[in-house]
Every structure is written in structure tokens, then in C-alpha cells.
Short mmCIF file of C-alpha atoms in Angstrom, two decimals:
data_model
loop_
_atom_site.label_atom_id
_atom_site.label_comp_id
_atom_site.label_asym_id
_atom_site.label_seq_id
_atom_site.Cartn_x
_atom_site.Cartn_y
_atom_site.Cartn_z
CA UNK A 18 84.88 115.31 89.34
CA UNK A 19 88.81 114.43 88.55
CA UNK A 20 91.24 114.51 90.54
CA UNK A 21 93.55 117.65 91.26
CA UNK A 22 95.51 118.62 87.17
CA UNK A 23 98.48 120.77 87.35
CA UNK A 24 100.00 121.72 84.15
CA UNK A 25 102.32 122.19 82.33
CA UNK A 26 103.89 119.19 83.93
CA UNK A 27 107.11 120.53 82.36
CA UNK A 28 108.57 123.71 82.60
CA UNK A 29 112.21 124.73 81.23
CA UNK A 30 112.66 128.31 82.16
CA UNK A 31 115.96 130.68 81.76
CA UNK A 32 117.14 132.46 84.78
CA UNK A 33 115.52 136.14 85.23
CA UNK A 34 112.13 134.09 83.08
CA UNK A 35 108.71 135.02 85.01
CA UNK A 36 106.44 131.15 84.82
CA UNK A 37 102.58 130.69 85.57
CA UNK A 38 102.11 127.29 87.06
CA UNK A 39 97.97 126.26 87.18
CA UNK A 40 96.46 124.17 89.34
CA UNK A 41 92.61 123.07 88.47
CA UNK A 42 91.14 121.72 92.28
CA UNK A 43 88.75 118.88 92.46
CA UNK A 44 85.34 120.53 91.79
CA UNK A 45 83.62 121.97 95.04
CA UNK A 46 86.68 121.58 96.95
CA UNK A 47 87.34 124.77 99.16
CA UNK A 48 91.14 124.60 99.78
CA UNK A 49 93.86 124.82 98.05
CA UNK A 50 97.54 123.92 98.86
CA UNK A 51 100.69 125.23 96.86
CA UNK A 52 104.00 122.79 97.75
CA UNK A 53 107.76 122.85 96.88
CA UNK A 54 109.45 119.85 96.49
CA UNK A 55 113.08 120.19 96.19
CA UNK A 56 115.20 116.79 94.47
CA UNK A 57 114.64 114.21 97.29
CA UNK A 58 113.48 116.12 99.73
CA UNK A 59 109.79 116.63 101.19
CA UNK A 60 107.12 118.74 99.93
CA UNK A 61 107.40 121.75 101.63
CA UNK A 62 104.07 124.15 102.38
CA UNK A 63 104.07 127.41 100.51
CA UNK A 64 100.90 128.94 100.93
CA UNK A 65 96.52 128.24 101.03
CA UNK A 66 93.82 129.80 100.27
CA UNK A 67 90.04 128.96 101.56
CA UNK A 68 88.02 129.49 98.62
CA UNK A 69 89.58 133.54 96.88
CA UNK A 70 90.94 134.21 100.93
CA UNK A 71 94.75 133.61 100.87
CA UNK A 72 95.07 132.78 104.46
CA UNK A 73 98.30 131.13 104.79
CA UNK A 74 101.53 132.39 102.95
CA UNK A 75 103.98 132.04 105.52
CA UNK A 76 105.66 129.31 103.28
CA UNK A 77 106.76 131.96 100.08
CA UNK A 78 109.96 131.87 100.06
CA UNK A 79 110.23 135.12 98.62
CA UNK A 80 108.70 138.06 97.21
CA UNK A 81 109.24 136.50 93.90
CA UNK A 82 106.91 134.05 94.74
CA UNK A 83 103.54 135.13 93.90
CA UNK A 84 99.78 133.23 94.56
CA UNK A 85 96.42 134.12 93.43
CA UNK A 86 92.92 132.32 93.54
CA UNK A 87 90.57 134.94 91.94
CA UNK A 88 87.43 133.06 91.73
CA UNK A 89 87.39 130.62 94.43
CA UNK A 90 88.90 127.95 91.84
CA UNK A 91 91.53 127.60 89.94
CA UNK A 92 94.66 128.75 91.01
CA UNK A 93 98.11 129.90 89.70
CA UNK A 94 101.44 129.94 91.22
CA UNK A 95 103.55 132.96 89.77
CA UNK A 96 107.51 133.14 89.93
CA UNK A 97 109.17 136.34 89.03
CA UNK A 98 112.49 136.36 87.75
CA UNK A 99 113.31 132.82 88.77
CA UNK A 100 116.29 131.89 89.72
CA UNK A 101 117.78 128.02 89.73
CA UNK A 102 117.36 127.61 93.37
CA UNK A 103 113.71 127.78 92.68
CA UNK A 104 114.24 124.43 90.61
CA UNK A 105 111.90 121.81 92.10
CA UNK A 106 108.61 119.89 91.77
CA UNK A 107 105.43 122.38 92.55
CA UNK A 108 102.34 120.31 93.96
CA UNK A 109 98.81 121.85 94.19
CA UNK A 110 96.81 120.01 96.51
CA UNK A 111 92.65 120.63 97.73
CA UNK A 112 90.80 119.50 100.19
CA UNK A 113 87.22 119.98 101.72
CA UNK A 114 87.31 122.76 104.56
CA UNK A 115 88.00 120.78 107.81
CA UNK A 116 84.73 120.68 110.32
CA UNK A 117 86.01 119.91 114.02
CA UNK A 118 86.13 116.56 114.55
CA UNK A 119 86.30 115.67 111.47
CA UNK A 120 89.64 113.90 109.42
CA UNK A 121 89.95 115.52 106.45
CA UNK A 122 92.35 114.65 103.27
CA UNK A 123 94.76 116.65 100.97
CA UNK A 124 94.35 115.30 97.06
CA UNK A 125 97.19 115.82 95.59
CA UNK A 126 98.09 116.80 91.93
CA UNK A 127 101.04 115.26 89.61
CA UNK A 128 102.80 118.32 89.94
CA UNK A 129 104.91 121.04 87.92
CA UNK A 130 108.72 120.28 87.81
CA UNK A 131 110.49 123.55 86.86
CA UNK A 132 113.86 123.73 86.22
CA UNK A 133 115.62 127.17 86.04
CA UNK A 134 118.86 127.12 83.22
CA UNK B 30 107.59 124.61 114.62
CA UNK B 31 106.93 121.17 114.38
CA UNK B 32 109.30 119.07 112.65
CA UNK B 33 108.92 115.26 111.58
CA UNK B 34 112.23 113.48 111.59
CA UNK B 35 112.23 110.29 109.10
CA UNK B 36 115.75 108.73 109.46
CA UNK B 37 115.64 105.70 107.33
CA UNK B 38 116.74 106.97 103.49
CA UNK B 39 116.09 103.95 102.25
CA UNK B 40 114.81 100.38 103.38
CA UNK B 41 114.28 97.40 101.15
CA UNK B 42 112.04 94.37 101.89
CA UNK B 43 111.21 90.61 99.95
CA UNK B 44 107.75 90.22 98.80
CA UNK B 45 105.31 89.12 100.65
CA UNK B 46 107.44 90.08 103.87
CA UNK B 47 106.79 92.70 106.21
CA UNK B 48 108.51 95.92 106.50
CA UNK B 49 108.17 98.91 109.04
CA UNK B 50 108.96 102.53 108.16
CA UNK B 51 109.90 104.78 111.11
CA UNK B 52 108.72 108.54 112.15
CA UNK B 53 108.70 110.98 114.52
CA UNK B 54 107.88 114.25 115.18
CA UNK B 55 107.98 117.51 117.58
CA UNK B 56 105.23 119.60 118.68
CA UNK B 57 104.03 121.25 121.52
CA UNK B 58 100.16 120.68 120.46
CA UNK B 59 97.99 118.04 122.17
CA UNK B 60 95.79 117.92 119.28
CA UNK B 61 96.76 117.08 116.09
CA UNK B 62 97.00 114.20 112.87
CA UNK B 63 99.50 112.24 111.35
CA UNK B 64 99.43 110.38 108.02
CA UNK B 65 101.38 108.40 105.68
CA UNK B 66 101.77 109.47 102.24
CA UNK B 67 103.33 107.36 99.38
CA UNK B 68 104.68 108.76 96.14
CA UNK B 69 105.53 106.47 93.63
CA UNK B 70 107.27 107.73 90.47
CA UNK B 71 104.65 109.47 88.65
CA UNK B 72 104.86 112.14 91.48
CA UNK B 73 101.22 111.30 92.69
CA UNK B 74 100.99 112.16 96.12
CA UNK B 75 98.28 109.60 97.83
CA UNK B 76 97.00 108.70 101.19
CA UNK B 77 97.98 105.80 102.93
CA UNK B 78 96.82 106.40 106.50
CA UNK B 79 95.86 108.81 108.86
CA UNK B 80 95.68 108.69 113.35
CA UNK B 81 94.27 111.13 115.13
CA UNK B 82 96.41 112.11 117.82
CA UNK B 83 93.34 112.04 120.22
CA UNK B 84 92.93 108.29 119.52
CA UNK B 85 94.62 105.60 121.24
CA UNK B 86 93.53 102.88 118.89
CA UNK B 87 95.97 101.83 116.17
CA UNK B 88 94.93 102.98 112.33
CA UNK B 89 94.45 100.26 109.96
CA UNK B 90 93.89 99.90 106.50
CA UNK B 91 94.54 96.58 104.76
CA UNK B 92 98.19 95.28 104.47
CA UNK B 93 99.01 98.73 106.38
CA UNK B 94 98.85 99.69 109.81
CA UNK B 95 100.35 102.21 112.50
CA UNK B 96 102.09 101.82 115.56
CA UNK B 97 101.13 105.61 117.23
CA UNK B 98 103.32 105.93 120.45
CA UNK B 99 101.78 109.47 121.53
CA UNK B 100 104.02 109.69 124.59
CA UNK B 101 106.94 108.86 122.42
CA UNK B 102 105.96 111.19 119.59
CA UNK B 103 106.46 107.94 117.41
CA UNK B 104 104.35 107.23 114.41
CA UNK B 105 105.39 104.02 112.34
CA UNK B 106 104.25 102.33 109.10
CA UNK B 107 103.74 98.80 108.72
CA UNK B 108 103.56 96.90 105.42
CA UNK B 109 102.62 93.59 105.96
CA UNK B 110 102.38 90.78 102.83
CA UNK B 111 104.78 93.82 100.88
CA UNK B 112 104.04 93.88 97.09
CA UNK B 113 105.54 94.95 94.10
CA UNK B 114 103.11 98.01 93.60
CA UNK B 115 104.34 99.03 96.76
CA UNK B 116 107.72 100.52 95.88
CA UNK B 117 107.61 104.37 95.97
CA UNK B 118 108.41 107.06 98.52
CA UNK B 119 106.80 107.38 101.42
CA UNK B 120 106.49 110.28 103.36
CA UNK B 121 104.96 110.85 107.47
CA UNK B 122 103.02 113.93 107.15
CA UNK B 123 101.77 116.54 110.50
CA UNK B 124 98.92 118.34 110.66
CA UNK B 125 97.86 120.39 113.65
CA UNK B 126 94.97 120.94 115.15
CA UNK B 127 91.92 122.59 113.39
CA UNK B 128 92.65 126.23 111.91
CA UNK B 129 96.49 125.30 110.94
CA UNK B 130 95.79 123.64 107.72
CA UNK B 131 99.02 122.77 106.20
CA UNK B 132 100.60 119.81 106.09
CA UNK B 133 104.41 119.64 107.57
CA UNK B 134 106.17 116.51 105.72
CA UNK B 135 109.40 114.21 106.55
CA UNK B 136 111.89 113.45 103.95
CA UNK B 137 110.98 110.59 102.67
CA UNK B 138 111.98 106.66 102.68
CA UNK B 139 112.18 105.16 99.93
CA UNK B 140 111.09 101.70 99.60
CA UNK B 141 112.26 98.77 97.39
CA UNK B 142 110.47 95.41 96.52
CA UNK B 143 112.61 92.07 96.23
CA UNK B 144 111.37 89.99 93.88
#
């Protein structure tokens, strides 16, 4: 279908605020990526799931930070009292499951920039 | 950890000229990928190209191609006949070999087009 939606694409939140970022993967795609992009820096890996299986969260930065993937689909990012170091651009990306020997590609959404006040 | 080292900021390049963005990286892993990502202001994150590190052929796509030194750990972009729709950040990206899934990303160049 489409391509990888993230919304809001805004978010203004006060410090101590909990946020709900979504992420809607391109249809049949089995992972799912989470990203942090500080202000001109790279996108930095948070965590991934393989369909409802988070198998990777080595990348949460805290215990604030919060992933979930109930039904193999969408997917929402949860911050708990956020603070403004958690200020950045959140990307969702999917991808098909990789088979060995074969390349595969991370699609990318537009991404969530949060800013903590 | 693997780390990918981009230490051009910034490059700029005339139009139609041809400009080459440098990468490199650190990992202990024989098998692995590399790719080149460009972002251009909307925040879209999309594939440029991607080398297998198991290839010794040179990835090309269009105007863009790769110089992959393997030996050197050097993976660099070129941009040949540069146009204007090719401003934007570009990032090298890492991935390792199949079961480590995430992608480990550079800082970024960002590139500007002379008129």
C-alpha cells in the first residue's frame, strides 16, 4: 500500500507530559524500526519488533521510553514523563524480514518531531 | 560496536559537476551492508544505494555510484552530473550481518547545489 505514516508530525509537550507517537507500517511488512534523531545528528536505533515480538530494545534510552506492537501492525512509541533531552525527530521505519542472501530495505516514515517545553 | 565516521559536515558542488561524499566505518564482522541514505528537508528518509560487503563489484545506480574499499573500511558516494533535487542530507548507514537488523547511521553531510 503507502508508504510508512507517522503522526502527529508535531508534538509540543510540557516537561513531566506522557506522548503516544504512531507509526502505521507499509501493509504486510514484518518489521518495524523506532529511531531518534537528535538536531543534526543521525538517526539513532531505539528498538524492533518482528511482527508483535519486540526483539531488539537495546537502543531505549530509558525506562521512560516505552514500545509496543500488539497486533503485528501498527505501532506506538510511548514517553513517560518526558523530559527536554528527549526533544528530537522520532522515525518509524519497516521492512520485509531479511532471507539470507537477500538485500533488504528500511522505508522510512516522515517522522514525529517532539519538542519537550 | 560498530561505528560509521562521516567527517565532511558539509560539501557543496556546481550543477552538473561531480561530487564525492566520504565514509567509513568499524566492525569486526566479515559480513555485512552499507547504504547511502539521503534526507532532504521534508525528513523523508530514502535509499540511495546499498553494497554488500561480500561483493567486490562497485554499486551503481544512475548518476550515483560507490567506491567500497573493504580492506580500508571505506565506503564513498559519488554524484556525478549533480542536480538541484539533489541537495539534502545524506547519511552512510551499517547493517550487519543477518539476525542484527538495525541500522547504525553516520552524521550526516549535507549537500548544497550551485546554481
Amino acid at each position: 500500500g503507502a508508504g510508512v505514516s507517522q503522526s502527529p508530525r508535531y508534538k509540543v509537550a510540557k516537561r513531566g507530559q506522557d506522548v503516544a507517537l504512531r507509526c502505521d507500517p507499509i501493509s504486510g511488512h514484518v518489521s518495524l524500526f523506532w529511531y531518534q534523531q537528535a538536531l543534526g545528528q543521525g538517526p539513532e536505533f531505539l528498538t524492533y519488533f518482528q511482527n508483535e515480538a519486540q526483539l531488539d530494545k537495546s537502543g531505549l534510552p530509558s525506562d521512560r521510553f516505552f514500545a509496543e506492537r500488539p497486533e503485528g501492525s501498527v505501532s506506538t512509541l510511548k514517553i513517560q514523563r518526558t523530559q527536554q533531552e528527549d526533544s528530537a525527530v522520532y522515525l518509524c521505519a519497516s521492512s520485509n524480514r531479511l532471507r539470507t542472501g537477500i538485500v533488504y530495505e528500511q522505508y522510512f516514515g516522515p517522522g514525529t518531531r517532539l519538542t519537550v517545553t | 560496536a560498530q561505528t560509521v565516521t562521516q567527517s565532511q559536515p558539509e560539501m557543496s558542488v556546481q550543477e552538473a559537476e561531480t561530487v564525492t561524499l566520504s565514509c567509513t566505518y568499524d566492525t569486526s564482522e566479515s559480513d555485512y551492508y552499507l547504504f547511502w541514505y539521503k534526507q532532504p528537508p521534508s525528513r523523508q528518509m530514502i535509499l540511495v544505494i546499498r553494497q554488500e560487503a561480500y561483493k567486490q563489484q562497485n554499486a551503481t545506480e544512475n548518476r550515483f555510484s560507490v567506491n567500497f574499499q573493504k580492506a580500508a573500511k571505506s565506503f564513498s558516494l559519488k554524484i556525478s552530473d549533480s542536480q538541484l533535487g539533489d541537495a539534502a542530507m545524506y547519511f552512510c548507514a551499517y547493517k550487519g550481518d543477518f539476525g542484527n537488523e538495525k541500522l547504525t547511521f553516520g552524521t550526516g553531510t549535507r549537500l548544497t547545489i550551485i546554481p
